Amino acid sequence: MVDFIIKNYFLKLAYCINKCLINNIIFIFPNAQKPAEFVPAVKDAISKFTSNYQDINITFNKSTIYCFDNEDFRYLVASHSPNSMQFGPETKRENEMAWSKSVTECNRLLHYISGIPPLIIKINRPIPNVEQTTKIPLSKFANNTHKVITILLLGESGVGKSTFINAFVNYMTYETMDEAMDEPICLLPVQFTLSDQQTYNEKEITFGIPDSNENTTDSTQSATKSPKCYKFQNNYIVLNIIDTPGIGDTDGVEQDNKNMRNLLDFISNYREINAICVLLKPNNARVDVVFKYCLLELFSHLNKSAADNILFLFTNARSTQYAPGDSGPVLKKLLNEVKRRPPYVDVRYSRETIYCFDNEAFRYLVATVPPNNMQFNDHFKRDYDTSWERSVKECDRLLQHIVSLSPHKVMDTLSLNNAKQNILLLTQPLADIANNIADNVKECEAHKRRIFHFRGTIEELKRELYIPSKDIVSTPLDKPKTVCGDPECCTKENINGVEKVHYHINCHSPCYLTHSDGNIMGNKGLLDCQAFNKYEQSGTTFWGLPTDVDPDQQITSKPNKEASSSRTKSEKCFGCGHSYQTHLHINYETKILTKRIRDESKNKRITTDKEAMDAIQSKMNELDEKIKELTSEQDTITKCMAQFAWFLRHNALTTFNDAFEDYVRHLIDNERKGGSMSAEDNRETIKKLEQLLVKYKYEKEVIQKAMENSNRNNGAVCISLEDIDKKIRELCELKWNGGLITKMLADQHLSKAKSHAVAKEMEYRVPKRSSLFRKLGTFVSRFNPFN
């Protein structure tokens, strides 16, 4: 029996969870002061198990063996009221001694348990049939869950974030600069000028594959145009490094606001962020641009617990002896200011949060390798060798600290950014559902009139005694696409009782927008979609269209200086000719399934005219109840969307657009142009949607007046994060549509994450001899040995 337990349960647990659980196994023997009679059988079973799976070592000794005698508890229960059994004094002494031994054993057990790291259980596989898996090596059953480390880089324009990423990966890959000479890593293209040591003539240094997301030619512009994640992965660890556009953009505050909005949308796709690294120059006495805008804006949208994960990285620190330099005192002063003003964030300034690097060693490396091949004196080489080794040690210290930090929970924390993301993802589904509710109410009212005026036989009546229902069936798309919502390009079709909007033209598929303004109709992010951009060769030489770039505006000619191209932008689609304002970027499709819900058991009992009349009245009451409940749900959706709109308007980084109102107007326009099957249906649907808009505007006015009155009376009334979270839960708990809202929100999150992974994450392979994952593995096992 012991043999079966060891084989059956250990193998299943190891397969479904993690073989590391073996380190947490404890053997408890109940009803046994000494386990002598069981030990040989257990030892034999463990020996057989480990001989088949040699990468498993099960500890079976005094530290993992615990013996108890439950008889003393049985004695206690028997002698206590209401049983009140009588025992001799010798029996009492024996049980008291057994109780004392069990207490000691319990203390020993709890002490041992408190000293072993817990195992994080992540079950994501079905339990296999043991007989089918006993011949498979247990190493095949290792948990596939990766340890994910995500690092976000922030900083002023020109501070060198993109260069730092290149340098950082090289420092973590190669211990010395000589090792890097054979195969330097360049994730992002670099371009800079250096003076020749002999002639003092300037030489342009270029390295890496051109990328339209990186501006390497104009030093007056921010180098990075939109956030992008550089991903490194092996079988156990994923390292994400997120590069972002510079704060203090040369295009002004409006562009900074757009960059911040895109950044917040970008990081919402990550469950956790391990470190938020702010890059600074060590000799800059003015760092207020980064902090007074970037950090405070970031904290206002994220939970302020993110302060625990903020680190400061000083680039080009060789000139200040690898110290913060003039930036240090200013930084400390600004951190004190941040601490004293809302939201009162305490960011530490200490050696644990400050790291100093020198990117010049990487620039020297790039300048000396092909195709640049610049020559330098030996003393320059010695200086940069020392700088490289110093930066490698600082990288080790940085990564070791990052791994030791508790990651900031981006997705699971109540924050302004999460609230805004949920609202934006819910806007179109709620508008579609509100429209569907109007259709259902219309159907119920029409059917109520039909059965009220019914004059047929009982058998004919039975066929009419049903509750009509139009259910939305939402289907996520494999890939997002841009379609035209103009009535000339889409129709509402009814095939065998299933209604569906059919878009005749996929103006661009797949379509991954690099940014979004939150609108459903007329999203200005569509202006960067290929449907509104035409690329043409303008030179006479080679023109190449790469395949390894983002599907939208990431179009780059192959590195040939004579090749050139022109980009023609338009507000009208090159495919269908309609304005971007009639186009939608969609990641799901819906169809309407028409059903008739009958209670056949009740219908069978109708045999007389009186029973027929009662059945009609009963069915009319059911229809009235459904109409009442659906109307109430539509009112709830309208009120919630009005609060959502107010919340977005007053927390917007850029111009606020009322996407819900615009989308409902689009639905009305389509109905007016003949979107449905009958003119009467159109008029009734238009009436319901117009009533919805009136109610929506009214609710927004009520909220606005309440806020204005509160401000005049110095009140503190506002719509808080908790209010938004409560409203979303209320929507998900609605009787008729709560389940659909929950599903569509989950589908939207999943689709958003998939699109992000395809368009915004660039996966790279490091050389085989790289020490990157070896170091990361060491740090992870040190601080998270069982994660």
PDB file of C-alpha atoms in Angstrom, residues 12-128:
ATOM      1  CA  LYS A  12       1.073  13.234  -9.832  1.00  0.00           C
ATOM      2  CA  LEU A  13       2.128  16.139  -7.600  1.00  0.00           C
ATOM      3  CA  ALA A  14       5.538  16.416  -9.221  1.00  0.00           C
ATOM      4  CA  TYR A  15       3.947  16.404 -12.671  1.00  0.00           C
ATOM      5  CA  CYS A  16       1.180  18.902 -11.941  1.00  0.00           C
ATOM      6  CA  ILE A  17       3.050  21.318  -9.684  1.00  0.00           C
ATOM      7  CA  ASN A  18       6.817  21.267  -9.482  1.00  0.00           C
ATOM      8  CA  LYS A  19       9.470  18.722  -8.573  1.00  0.00           C
ATOM      9  CA  CYS A  20      10.732  21.247  -5.986  1.00  0.00           C
ATOM     10  CA  LEU A  21       7.754  20.186  -3.833  1.00  0.00           C
ATOM     11  CA  ILE A  22       9.839  17.153  -2.827  1.00  0.00           C
ATOM     12  CA  ASN A  23      11.803  19.506  -0.560  1.00  0.00           C
ATOM     13  CA  ASN A  24       8.598  20.296   1.331  1.00  0.00           C
ATOM     14  CA  ILE A  25       7.490  16.702   1.987  1.00  0.00           C
ATOM     15  CA  ILE A  26       7.027  15.678   5.627  1.00  0.00           C
ATOM     16  CA  PHE A  27       6.143  12.184   6.901  1.00  0.00           C
ATOM     17  CA  ILE A  28       3.631  12.097   9.776  1.00  0.00           C
ATOM     18  CA  PHE A  29       2.810   8.843  11.570  1.00  0.00           C
ATOM     19  CA  PRO A  30      -0.454   9.039  13.545  1.00  0.00           C
ATOM     20  CA  ASN A  31      -1.271   6.561  16.321  1.00  0.00           C
ATOM     21  CA  ALA A  32       2.400   5.637  16.597  1.00  0.00           C
ATOM     22  CA  GLN A  33       4.839   6.710  19.286  1.00  0.00           C
ATOM     23  CA  LYS A  34       7.561   4.977  17.256  1.00  0.00           C
ATOM     24  CA  PRO A  35       7.358   4.351  13.493  1.00  0.00           C
ATOM     25  CA  ALA A  36       9.640   1.321  13.541  1.00  0.00           C
ATOM     26  CA  GLU A  37       7.124  -1.044  11.962  1.00  0.00           C
ATOM     27  CA  PHE A  38       6.420   1.382   9.050  1.00  0.00           C
ATOM     28  CA  VAL A  39       9.921   2.726   8.352  1.00  0.00           C
ATOM     29  CA  PRO A  40      11.237  -0.206   6.274  1.00  0.00           C
ATOM     30  CA  ALA A  41       8.211  -0.162   3.971  1.00  0.00           C
ATOM     31  CA  VAL A  42       8.428   3.621   3.458  1.00  0.00           C
ATOM     32  CA  LYS A  43      12.189   3.521   2.874  1.00  0.00           C
ATOM     33  CA  ASP A  44      11.784   0.739   0.350  1.00  0.00           C
ATOM     34  CA  ALA A  45       9.041   2.627  -1.532  1.00  0.00           C
ATOM     35  CA  ILE A  46      11.129   5.844  -1.630  1.00  0.00           C
ATOM     36  CA  SER A  47      14.158   3.896  -2.856  1.00  0.00           C
ATOM     37  CA  LYS A  48      12.157   2.401  -5.722  1.00  0.00           C
ATOM     38  CA  PHE A  49      10.727   5.794  -6.656  1.00  0.00           C
ATOM     39  CA  THR A  50      14.058   7.658  -6.678  1.00  0.00           C
ATOM     40  CA  SER A  51      15.782   4.897  -8.643  1.00  0.00           C
ATOM     41  CA  ASN A  52      13.367   5.535 -11.514  1.00  0.00           C
ATOM     42  CA  TYR A  53      13.683   9.327 -11.202  1.00  0.00           C
ATOM     43  CA  GLN A  54      17.275  10.079 -10.370  1.00  0.00           C
ATOM     44  CA  ASP A  55      16.865  13.861 -10.397  1.00  0.00           C
ATOM     45  CA  ILE A  56      14.645  13.548  -7.293  1.00  0.00           C
ATOM     46  CA  ASN A  57      16.071  13.227  -3.786  1.00  0.00           C
ATOM     47  CA  ILE A  58      13.523  12.641  -1.012  1.00  0.00           C
ATOM     48  CA  THR A  59      14.751  13.348   2.522  1.00  0.00           C
ATOM     49  CA  PHE A  60      13.611  10.673   4.984  1.00  0.00           C
ATOM     50  CA  ASN A  61      15.231  11.197   8.401  1.00  0.00           C
ATOM     51  CA  LYS A  62      14.448  12.636  11.819  1.00  0.00           C
ATOM     52  CA  SER A  63      13.968  16.154  10.449  1.00  0.00           C
ATOM     53  CA  THR A  64      11.118  14.992   8.173  1.00  0.00           C
ATOM     54  CA  ILE A  65       9.586  12.243  10.390  1.00  0.00           C
ATOM     55  CA  TYR A  66       7.002  13.125  13.063  1.00  0.00           C
ATOM     56  CA  CYS A  67       5.132  10.686  15.305  1.00  0.00           C
ATOM     57  CA  PHE A  68       1.890  11.317  17.175  1.00  0.00           C
ATOM     58  CA  ASP A  69      -0.488   9.317  19.323  1.00  0.00           C
ATOM     59  CA  ASN A  70      -4.096  10.322  18.785  1.00  0.00           C
ATOM     60  CA  GLU A  71      -5.325   8.094  21.608  1.00  0.00           C
ATOM     61  CA  ASP A  72      -4.784  10.846  24.202  1.00  0.00           C
ATOM     62  CA  PHE A  73      -7.288  13.032  22.314  1.00  0.00           C
ATOM     63  CA  ARG A  74      -9.769  10.150  22.213  1.00  0.00           C
ATOM     64  CA  TYR A  75      -9.279   9.736  25.997  1.00  0.00           C
ATOM     65  CA  LEU A  76      -9.983  13.478  26.468  1.00  0.00           C
ATOM     66  CA  VAL A  77     -13.214  13.317  24.453  1.00  0.00           C
ATOM     67  CA  ALA A  78     -14.397  10.168  26.250  1.00  0.00           C
ATOM     68  CA  SER A  79     -13.802  11.584  29.729  1.00  0.00           C
ATOM     69  CA  HIS A  80     -15.287  15.000  29.011  1.00  0.00           C
ATOM     70  CA  SER A  81     -18.994  15.923  29.187  1.00  0.00           C
ATOM     71  CA  PRO A  82     -21.376  14.725  27.794  1.00  0.00           C
ATOM     72  CA  ASN A  83     -19.596  11.313  27.700  1.00  0.00           C
ATOM     73  CA  SER A  84     -18.086  11.486  31.219  1.00  0.00           C
ATOM     74  CA  MET A  85     -16.480   8.021  31.136  1.00  0.00           C
ATOM     75  CA  GLN A  86     -14.425   6.963  34.157  1.00  0.00           C
ATOM     76  CA  PHE A  87     -10.840   5.631  33.820  1.00  0.00           C
ATOM     77  CA  GLY A  88      -8.214   4.492  36.318  1.00  0.00           C
ATOM     78  CA  PRO A  89      -5.352   6.792  37.436  1.00  0.00           C
ATOM     79  CA  GLU A  90      -2.763   4.771  35.504  1.00  0.00           C
ATOM     80  CA  THR A  91      -4.638   5.322  32.236  1.00  0.00           C
ATOM     81  CA  LYS A  92      -4.834   9.030  32.994  1.00  0.00           C
ATOM     82  CA  ARG A  93      -1.059   9.237  33.654  1.00  0.00           C
ATOM     83  CA  GLU A  94      -0.291   7.407  30.392  1.00  0.00           C
ATOM     84  CA  ASN A  95      -2.478   9.753  28.353  1.00  0.00           C
ATOM     85  CA  GLU A  96      -1.046  12.844  30.070  1.00  0.00           C
ATOM     86  CA  MET A  97       2.461  11.670  29.154  1.00  0.00           C
ATOM     87  CA  ALA A  98       1.333  10.950  25.573  1.00  0.00           C
ATOM     88  CA  TRP A  99      -0.264  14.429  25.377  1.00  0.00           C
ATOM     89  CA  SER A 100       2.988  16.066  26.544  1.00  0.00           C
ATOM     90  CA  LYS A 101       4.997  14.142  23.918  1.00  0.00           C
ATOM     91  CA  SER A 102       2.539  15.131  21.196  1.00  0.00           C
ATOM     92  CA  VAL A 103       2.811  18.804  22.193  1.00  0.00           C
ATOM     93  CA  THR A 104       6.609  18.571  21.963  1.00  0.00           C
ATOM     94  CA  GLU A 105       6.335  16.866  18.570  1.00  0.00           C
ATOM     95  CA  CYS A 106       3.904  19.551  17.349  1.00  0.00           C
ATOM     96  CA  ASN A 107       6.355  22.286  18.364  1.00  0.00           C
ATOM     97  CA  ARG A 108       9.184  20.471  16.543  1.00  0.00           C
ATOM     98  CA  LEU A 109       7.002  20.098  13.438  1.00  0.00           C
ATOM     99  CA  LEU A 110       5.942  23.771  13.381  1.00  0.00           C
ATOM    100  CA  HIS A 111       9.526  24.906  13.930  1.00  0.00           C
ATOM    101  CA  TYR A 112      10.678  22.814  10.952  1.00  0.00           C
ATOM    102  CA  ILE A 113       7.838  24.041   8.706  1.00  0.00           C
ATOM    103  CA  SER A 114       8.570  27.698   9.524  1.00  0.00           C
ATOM    104  CA  GLY A 115      12.170  27.174   8.455  1.00  0.00           C
ATOM    105  CA  ILE A 116      11.554  25.831   4.933  1.00  0.00           C
ATOM    106  CA  PRO A 117      10.659  28.183   2.042  1.00  0.00           C
ATOM    107  CA  PRO A 118       7.060  27.723   0.857  1.00  0.00           C
ATOM    108  CA  LEU A 119       6.387  26.301  -2.580  1.00  0.00           C
ATOM    109  CA  ILE A 120       4.350  28.514  -4.922  1.00  0.00           C
ATOM    110  CA  ILE A 121       1.682  26.221  -6.349  1.00  0.00           C
ATOM    111  CA  LYS A 122       0.678  26.945  -9.942  1.00  0.00           C
ATOM    112  CA  ILE A 123      -1.400  24.103 -11.304  1.00  0.00           C
ATOM    113  CA  ASN A 124      -1.987  24.485 -15.013  1.00  0.00           C
ATOM    114  CA  ARG A 125      -1.986  20.906 -16.254  1.00  0.00           C
ATOM    115  CA  PRO A 126      -4.487  18.043 -15.977  1.00  0.00           C
ATOM    116  CA  ILE A 127      -3.501  15.157 -13.738  1.00  0.00           C
ATOM    117  CA  PRO A 128      -2.237  12.330 -15.940  1.00  0.00           C
TER     118      PRO A 128
END
